[in-house]
Tab-separated table of C-alpha atoms in Angstrom:
chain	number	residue	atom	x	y	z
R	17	UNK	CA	0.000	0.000	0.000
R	18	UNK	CA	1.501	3.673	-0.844
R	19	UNK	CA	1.482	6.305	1.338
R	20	UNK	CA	-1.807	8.216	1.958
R	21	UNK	CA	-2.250	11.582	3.168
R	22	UNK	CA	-5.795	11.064	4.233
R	23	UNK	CA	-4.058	8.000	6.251
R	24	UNK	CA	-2.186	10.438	7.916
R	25	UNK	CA	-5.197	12.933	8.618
R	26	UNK	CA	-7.241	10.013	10.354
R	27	UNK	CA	-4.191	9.384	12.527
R	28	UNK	CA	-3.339	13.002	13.781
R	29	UNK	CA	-6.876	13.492	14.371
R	30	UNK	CA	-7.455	10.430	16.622
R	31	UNK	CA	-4.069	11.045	18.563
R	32	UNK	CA	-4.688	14.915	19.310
R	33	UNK	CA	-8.353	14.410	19.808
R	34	UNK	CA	-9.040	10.650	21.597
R	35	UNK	CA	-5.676	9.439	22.824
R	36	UNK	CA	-4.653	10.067	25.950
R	37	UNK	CA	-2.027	11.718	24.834
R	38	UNK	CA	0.345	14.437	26.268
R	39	UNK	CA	3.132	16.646	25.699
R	40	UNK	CA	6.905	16.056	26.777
R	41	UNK	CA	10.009	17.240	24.585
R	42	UNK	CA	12.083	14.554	26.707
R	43	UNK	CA	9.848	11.761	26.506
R	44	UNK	CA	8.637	12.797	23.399
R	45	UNK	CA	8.277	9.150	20.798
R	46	UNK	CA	6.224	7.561	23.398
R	47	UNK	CA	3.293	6.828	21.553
R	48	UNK	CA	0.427	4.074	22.201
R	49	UNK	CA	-0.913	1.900	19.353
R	50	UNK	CA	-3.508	3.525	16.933
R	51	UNK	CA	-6.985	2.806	18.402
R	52	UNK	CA	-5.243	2.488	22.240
R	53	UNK	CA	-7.201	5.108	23.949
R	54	UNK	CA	-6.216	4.658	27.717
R	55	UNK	CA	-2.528	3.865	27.475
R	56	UNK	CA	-0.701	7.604	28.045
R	57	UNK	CA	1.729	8.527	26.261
R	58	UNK	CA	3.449	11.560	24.948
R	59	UNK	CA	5.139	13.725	22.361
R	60	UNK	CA	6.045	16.947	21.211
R	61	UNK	CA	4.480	18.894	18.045
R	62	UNK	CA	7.426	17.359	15.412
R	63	UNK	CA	7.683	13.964	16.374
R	64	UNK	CA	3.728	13.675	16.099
R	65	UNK	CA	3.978	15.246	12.866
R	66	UNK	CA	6.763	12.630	12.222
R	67	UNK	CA	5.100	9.444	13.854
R	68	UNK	CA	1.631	9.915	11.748
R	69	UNK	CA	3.377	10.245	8.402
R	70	UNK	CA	5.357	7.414	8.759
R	71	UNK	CA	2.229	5.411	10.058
R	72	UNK	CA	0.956	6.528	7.069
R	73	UNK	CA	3.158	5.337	4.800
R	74	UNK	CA	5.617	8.224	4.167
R	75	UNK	CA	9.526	7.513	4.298
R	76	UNK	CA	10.757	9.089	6.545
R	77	UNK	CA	13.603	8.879	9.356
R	78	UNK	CA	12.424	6.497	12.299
R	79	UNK	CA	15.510	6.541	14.342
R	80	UNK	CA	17.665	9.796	14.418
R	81	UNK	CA	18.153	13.753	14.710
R	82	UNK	CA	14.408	14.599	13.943
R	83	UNK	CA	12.649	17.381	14.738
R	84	UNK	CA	11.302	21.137	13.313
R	85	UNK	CA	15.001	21.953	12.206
R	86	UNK	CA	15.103	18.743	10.067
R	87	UNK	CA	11.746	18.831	8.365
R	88	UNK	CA	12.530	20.759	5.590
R	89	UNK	CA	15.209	18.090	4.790
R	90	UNK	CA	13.479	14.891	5.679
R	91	UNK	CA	9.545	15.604	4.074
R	92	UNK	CA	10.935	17.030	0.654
R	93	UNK	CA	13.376	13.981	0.501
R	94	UNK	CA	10.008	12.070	0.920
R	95	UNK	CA	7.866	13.856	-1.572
R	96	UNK	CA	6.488	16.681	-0.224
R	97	UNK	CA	6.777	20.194	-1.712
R	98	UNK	CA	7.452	23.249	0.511
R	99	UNK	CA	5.157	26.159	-0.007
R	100	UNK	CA	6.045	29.532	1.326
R	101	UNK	CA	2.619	31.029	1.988
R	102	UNK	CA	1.675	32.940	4.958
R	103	UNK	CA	-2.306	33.266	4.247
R	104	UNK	CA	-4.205	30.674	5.285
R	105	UNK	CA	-6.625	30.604	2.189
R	106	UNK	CA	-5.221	28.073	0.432
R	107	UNK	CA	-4.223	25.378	2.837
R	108	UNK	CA	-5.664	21.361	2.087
R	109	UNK	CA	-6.197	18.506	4.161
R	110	UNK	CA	-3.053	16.494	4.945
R	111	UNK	CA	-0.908	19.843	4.835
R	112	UNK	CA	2.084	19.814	7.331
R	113	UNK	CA	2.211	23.574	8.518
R	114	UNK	CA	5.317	25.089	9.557
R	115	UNK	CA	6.815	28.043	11.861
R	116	UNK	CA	10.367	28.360	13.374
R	117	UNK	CA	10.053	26.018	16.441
R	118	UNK	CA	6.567	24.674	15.705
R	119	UNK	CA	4.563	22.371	13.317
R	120	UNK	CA	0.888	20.615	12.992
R	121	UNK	CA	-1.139	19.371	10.414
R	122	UNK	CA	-4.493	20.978	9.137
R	123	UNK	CA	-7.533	18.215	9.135
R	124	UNK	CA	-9.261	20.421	6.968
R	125	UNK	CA	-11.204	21.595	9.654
R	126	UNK	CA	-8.872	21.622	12.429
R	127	UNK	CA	-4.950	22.169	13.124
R	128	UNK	CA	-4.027	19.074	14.847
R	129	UNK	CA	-1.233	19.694	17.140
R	130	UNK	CA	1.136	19.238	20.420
R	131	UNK	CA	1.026	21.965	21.944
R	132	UNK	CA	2.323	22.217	25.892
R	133	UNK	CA	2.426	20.335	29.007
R	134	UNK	CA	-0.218	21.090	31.585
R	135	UNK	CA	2.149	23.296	33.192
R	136	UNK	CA	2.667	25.644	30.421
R	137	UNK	CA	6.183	23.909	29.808
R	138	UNK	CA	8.060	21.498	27.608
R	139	UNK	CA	8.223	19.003	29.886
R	140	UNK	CA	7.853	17.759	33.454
R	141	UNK	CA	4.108	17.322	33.552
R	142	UNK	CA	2.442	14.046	34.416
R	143	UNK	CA	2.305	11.138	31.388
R	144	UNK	CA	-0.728	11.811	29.205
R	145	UNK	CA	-3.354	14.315	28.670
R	146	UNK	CA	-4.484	16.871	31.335
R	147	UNK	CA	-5.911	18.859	28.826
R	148	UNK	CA	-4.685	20.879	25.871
R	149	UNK	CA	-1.362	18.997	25.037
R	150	UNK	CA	-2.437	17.773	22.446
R	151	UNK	CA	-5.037	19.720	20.649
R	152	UNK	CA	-7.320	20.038	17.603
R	153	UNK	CA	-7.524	23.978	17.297
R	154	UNK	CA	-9.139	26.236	14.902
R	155	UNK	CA	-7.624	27.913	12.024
R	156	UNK	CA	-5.327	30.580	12.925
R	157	UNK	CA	-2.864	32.340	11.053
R	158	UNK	CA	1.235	33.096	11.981
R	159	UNK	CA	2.902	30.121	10.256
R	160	UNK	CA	5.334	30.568	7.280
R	161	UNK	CA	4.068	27.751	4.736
R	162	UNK	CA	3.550	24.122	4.990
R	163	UNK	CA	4.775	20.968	3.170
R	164	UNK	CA	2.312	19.293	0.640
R	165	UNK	CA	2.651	15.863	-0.928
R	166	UNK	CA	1.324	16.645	-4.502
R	167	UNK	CA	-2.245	14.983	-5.156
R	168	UNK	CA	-1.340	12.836	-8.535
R	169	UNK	CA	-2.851	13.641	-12.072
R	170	UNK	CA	-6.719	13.235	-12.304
R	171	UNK	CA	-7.538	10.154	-14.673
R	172	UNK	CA	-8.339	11.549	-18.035
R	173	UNK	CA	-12.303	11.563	-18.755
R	174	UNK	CA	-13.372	8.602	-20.762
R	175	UNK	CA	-14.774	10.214	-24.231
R	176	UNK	CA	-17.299	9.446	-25.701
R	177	UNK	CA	-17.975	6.857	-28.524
R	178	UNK	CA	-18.509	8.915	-31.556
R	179	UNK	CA	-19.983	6.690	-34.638
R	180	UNK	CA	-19.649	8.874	-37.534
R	181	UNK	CA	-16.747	7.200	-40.014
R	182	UNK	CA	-17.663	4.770	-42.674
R	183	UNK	CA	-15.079	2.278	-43.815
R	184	UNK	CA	-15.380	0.435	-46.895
R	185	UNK	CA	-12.834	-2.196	-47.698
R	186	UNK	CA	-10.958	-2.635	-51.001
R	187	UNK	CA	-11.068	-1.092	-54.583
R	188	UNK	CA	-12.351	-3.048	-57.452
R	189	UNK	CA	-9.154	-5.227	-58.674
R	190	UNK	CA	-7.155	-4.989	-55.915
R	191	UNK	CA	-9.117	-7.621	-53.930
R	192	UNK	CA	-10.539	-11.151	-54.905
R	193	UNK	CA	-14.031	-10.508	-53.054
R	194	UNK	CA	-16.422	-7.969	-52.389
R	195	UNK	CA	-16.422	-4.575	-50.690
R	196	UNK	CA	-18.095	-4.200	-47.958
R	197	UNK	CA	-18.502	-1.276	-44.974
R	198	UNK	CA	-18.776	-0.653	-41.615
R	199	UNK	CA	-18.938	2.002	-39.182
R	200	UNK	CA	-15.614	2.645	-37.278
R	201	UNK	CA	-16.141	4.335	-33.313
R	202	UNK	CA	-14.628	7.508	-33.006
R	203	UNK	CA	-13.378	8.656	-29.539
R	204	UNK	CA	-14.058	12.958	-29.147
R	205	UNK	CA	-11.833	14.236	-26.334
R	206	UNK	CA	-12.687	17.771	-24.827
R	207	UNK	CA	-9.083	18.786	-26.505
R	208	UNK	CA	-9.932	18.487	-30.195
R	209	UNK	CA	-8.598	14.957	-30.395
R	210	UNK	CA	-10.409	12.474	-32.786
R	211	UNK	CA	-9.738	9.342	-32.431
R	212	UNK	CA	-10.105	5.528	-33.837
R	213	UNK	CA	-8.024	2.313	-33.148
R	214	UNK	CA	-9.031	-0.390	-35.321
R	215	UNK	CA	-8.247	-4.385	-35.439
R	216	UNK	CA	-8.408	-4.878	-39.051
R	217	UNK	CA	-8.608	-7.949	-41.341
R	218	UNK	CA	-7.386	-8.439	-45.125
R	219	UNK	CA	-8.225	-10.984	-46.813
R	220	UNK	CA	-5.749	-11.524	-49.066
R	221	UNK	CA	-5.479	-10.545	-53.130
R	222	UNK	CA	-3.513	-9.560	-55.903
R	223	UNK	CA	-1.365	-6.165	-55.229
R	224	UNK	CA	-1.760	-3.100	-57.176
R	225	UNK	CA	1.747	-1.896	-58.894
R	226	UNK	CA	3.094	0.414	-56.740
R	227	UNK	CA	6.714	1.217	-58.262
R	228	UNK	CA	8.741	-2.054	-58.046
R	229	UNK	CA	6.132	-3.032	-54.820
R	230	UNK	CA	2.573	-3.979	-54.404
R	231	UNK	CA	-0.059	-2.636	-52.631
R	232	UNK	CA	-3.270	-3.506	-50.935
R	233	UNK	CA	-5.471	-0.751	-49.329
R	234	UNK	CA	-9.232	0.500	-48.067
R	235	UNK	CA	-10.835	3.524	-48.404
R	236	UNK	CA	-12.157	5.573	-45.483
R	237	UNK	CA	-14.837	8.482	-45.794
R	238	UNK	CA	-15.807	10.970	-43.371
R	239	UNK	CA	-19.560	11.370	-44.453
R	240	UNK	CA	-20.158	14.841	-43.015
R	241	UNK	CA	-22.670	15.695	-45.527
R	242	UNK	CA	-24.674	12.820	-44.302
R	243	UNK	CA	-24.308	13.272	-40.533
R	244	UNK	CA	-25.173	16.691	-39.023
R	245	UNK	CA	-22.709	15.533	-35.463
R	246	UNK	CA	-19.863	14.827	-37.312
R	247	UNK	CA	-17.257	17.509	-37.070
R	248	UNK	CA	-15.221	19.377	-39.730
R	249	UNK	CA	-11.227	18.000	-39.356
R	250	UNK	CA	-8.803	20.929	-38.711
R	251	UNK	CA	-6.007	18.962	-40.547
R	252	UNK	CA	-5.664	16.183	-42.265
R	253	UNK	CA	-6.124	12.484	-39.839
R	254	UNK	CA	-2.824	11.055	-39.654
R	255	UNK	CA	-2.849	6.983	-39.500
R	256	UNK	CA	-0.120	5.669	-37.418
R	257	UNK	CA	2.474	2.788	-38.769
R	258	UNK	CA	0.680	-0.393	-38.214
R	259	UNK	CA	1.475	-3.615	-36.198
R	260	UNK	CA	0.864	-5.768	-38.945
R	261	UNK	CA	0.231	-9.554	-38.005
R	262	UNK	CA	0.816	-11.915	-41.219
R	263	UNK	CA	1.146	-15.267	-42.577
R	264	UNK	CA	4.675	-14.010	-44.195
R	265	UNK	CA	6.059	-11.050	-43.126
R	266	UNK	CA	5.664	-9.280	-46.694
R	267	UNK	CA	4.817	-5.604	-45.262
R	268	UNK	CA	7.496	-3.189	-45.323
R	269	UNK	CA	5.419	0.147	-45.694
R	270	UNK	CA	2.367	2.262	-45.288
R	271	UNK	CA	1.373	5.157	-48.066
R	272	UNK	CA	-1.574	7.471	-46.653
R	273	UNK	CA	-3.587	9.900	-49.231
R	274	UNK	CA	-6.213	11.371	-46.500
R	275	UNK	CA	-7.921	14.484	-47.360
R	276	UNK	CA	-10.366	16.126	-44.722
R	277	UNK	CA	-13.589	13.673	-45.630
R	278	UNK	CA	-11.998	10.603	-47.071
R	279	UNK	CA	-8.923	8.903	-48.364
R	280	UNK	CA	-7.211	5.700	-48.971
R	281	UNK	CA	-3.931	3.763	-46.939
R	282	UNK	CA	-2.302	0.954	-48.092
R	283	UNK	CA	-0.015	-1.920	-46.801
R	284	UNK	CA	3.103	-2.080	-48.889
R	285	UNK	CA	4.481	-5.643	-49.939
R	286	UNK	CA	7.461	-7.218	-52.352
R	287	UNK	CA	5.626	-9.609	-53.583
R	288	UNK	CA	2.091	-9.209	-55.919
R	289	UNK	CA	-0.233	-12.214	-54.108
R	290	UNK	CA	-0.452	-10.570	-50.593
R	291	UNK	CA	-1.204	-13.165	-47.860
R	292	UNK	CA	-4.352	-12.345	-45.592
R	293	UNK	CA	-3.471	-10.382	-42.543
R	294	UNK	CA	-4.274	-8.732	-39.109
R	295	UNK	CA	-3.355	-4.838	-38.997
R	296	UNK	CA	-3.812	-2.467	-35.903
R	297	UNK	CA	-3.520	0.809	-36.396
R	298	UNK	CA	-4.675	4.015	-35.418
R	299	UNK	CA	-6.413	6.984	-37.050
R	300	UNK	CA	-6.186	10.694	-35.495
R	301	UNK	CA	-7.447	13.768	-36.075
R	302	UNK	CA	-8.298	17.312	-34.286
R	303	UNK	CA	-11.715	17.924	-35.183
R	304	UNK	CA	-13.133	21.680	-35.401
């Protein structure tokens, strides 16, 4: 499992607001057991910050110098981006905040921190919580950034299917049987991307000449005077190089001659009977 800031939220929140935790700088990595409410313990405000990221998954240091003075090292070596921003408007859950001497971490609701002993001191004070050592505390402001672990890329939307190509296979004398046609799905993304991967099968033929090679092709159209929804190309598709799968391995080329509503590829060989084959390939284009 990866490290998870909202891990780490769920564990500063129980320790600062159900364990019976309090606050000593020389006692400070004594820690009970997640979900061990009675047991005292106690810490100071960095090695809580410390202890819940690394319960959540974050490498970090567990044995070591570690406190406020070493954060900036240790949390960027782990991930975490510094942000020098004294507002508070733009702080998310799972943000480590940070001032000379003092840290917490914002819930999103609530800076969870260690705060004092019951005396008002660092330490001395009797093992556990009296009150207020450790503390869930509303937003204030005073602290000079806070360390973020960057949220990873949203998942690109799923497009829509967009049925508006018609494919019709062979040209008379280039193929021993029939044409025939088909409807090839289209995928629209929001970013002007058409889109079509197609599994293709040839059946075999004669070539057409093509220099001292052969050829076998298909004809696509774009029938935009037919369909009001299909959309106007900006340029030309371009049809990626194919991964051809054949009983000999007679392909050596692809010529494309696409205009904006139809045109014509074809599979290059050395010899004039082509074998049937599989091609996959790939046809895009930026509609407008």
């Amino acid at each position: 499992m990866g490290a998870s800031v909202s891990r780490m939220v769920e564990l500063v929140e129980w320790y600062c607001g159900t364990a019976n935790l309090g606050y000593d700088q020389y006692n400070r990595w004594d820690f009970p057991e997640p979900g061990d409410a009675v047991t005292p313990g106690e810490c100071d405000c960095s090695s809580l910050v410390y202890h819940v990221a690394v319960l959540a998954g974050f490498n970090l240091p567990t044995s070591g110098t570690r406190y406020t003075g070493t954060m900036k090292r240790d949390f960027t070596a782990a991930g975490f981006q510094w942000i020098a921003d004294t507002s508070t408007d733009n702080w998310k859950a799972g943000d480590i905040l940070y001032k000379d001497g003092h840290t917490a971490i914002w819930t999103g609701k609530y800076i969870a921190e260690a705060y004092g002993d019951e005396t008002g001191g660092d330490h001395g004070g009797k093992t556990g919580d009296q009150g207020n050592e450790t503390r869930l505390s509303p937003k204030r402001a005073g602290w000079l950034g806070y360390f973020r672990f960057p949220e990873p890329d949203p998942p690109a939307p799923e497009p829509d299917p967009f049925p508006i190509v018609l494919l019709a296979e062979g040209e008379k004398g280039t193929h021993s049987f029939s044409q025939t046609t088909g409807y090839i799905h289209w995928w629209k993304y929001n970013d002007g991307r058409l889109v079509a991967h197609i599994s293709d099968w040839f059946n075999a033929g004669v070539g057409t000449q093509y220099g001292n090679l052969y050829s076998i092709g298909k004809k696509l159209y774009f029938p935009c005077d037919i369909d009001s929804d299909c959309p106007r190309f900006v340029k030309v598709p371009i049809v990626s190089a194919p991964c051809v799968r054949a009983t000999q391995n007679l392909m050596t080329g692809m010529v494309t001659n696409l205009k904006e509503n139809s045109g014509d590829w074809k599979f290059i060989a050395s010899q004039r009977a082509i074998p049937k084959f599989w091609a996959d390939y790939t046809i895009e284009g930026f509609w407008k």
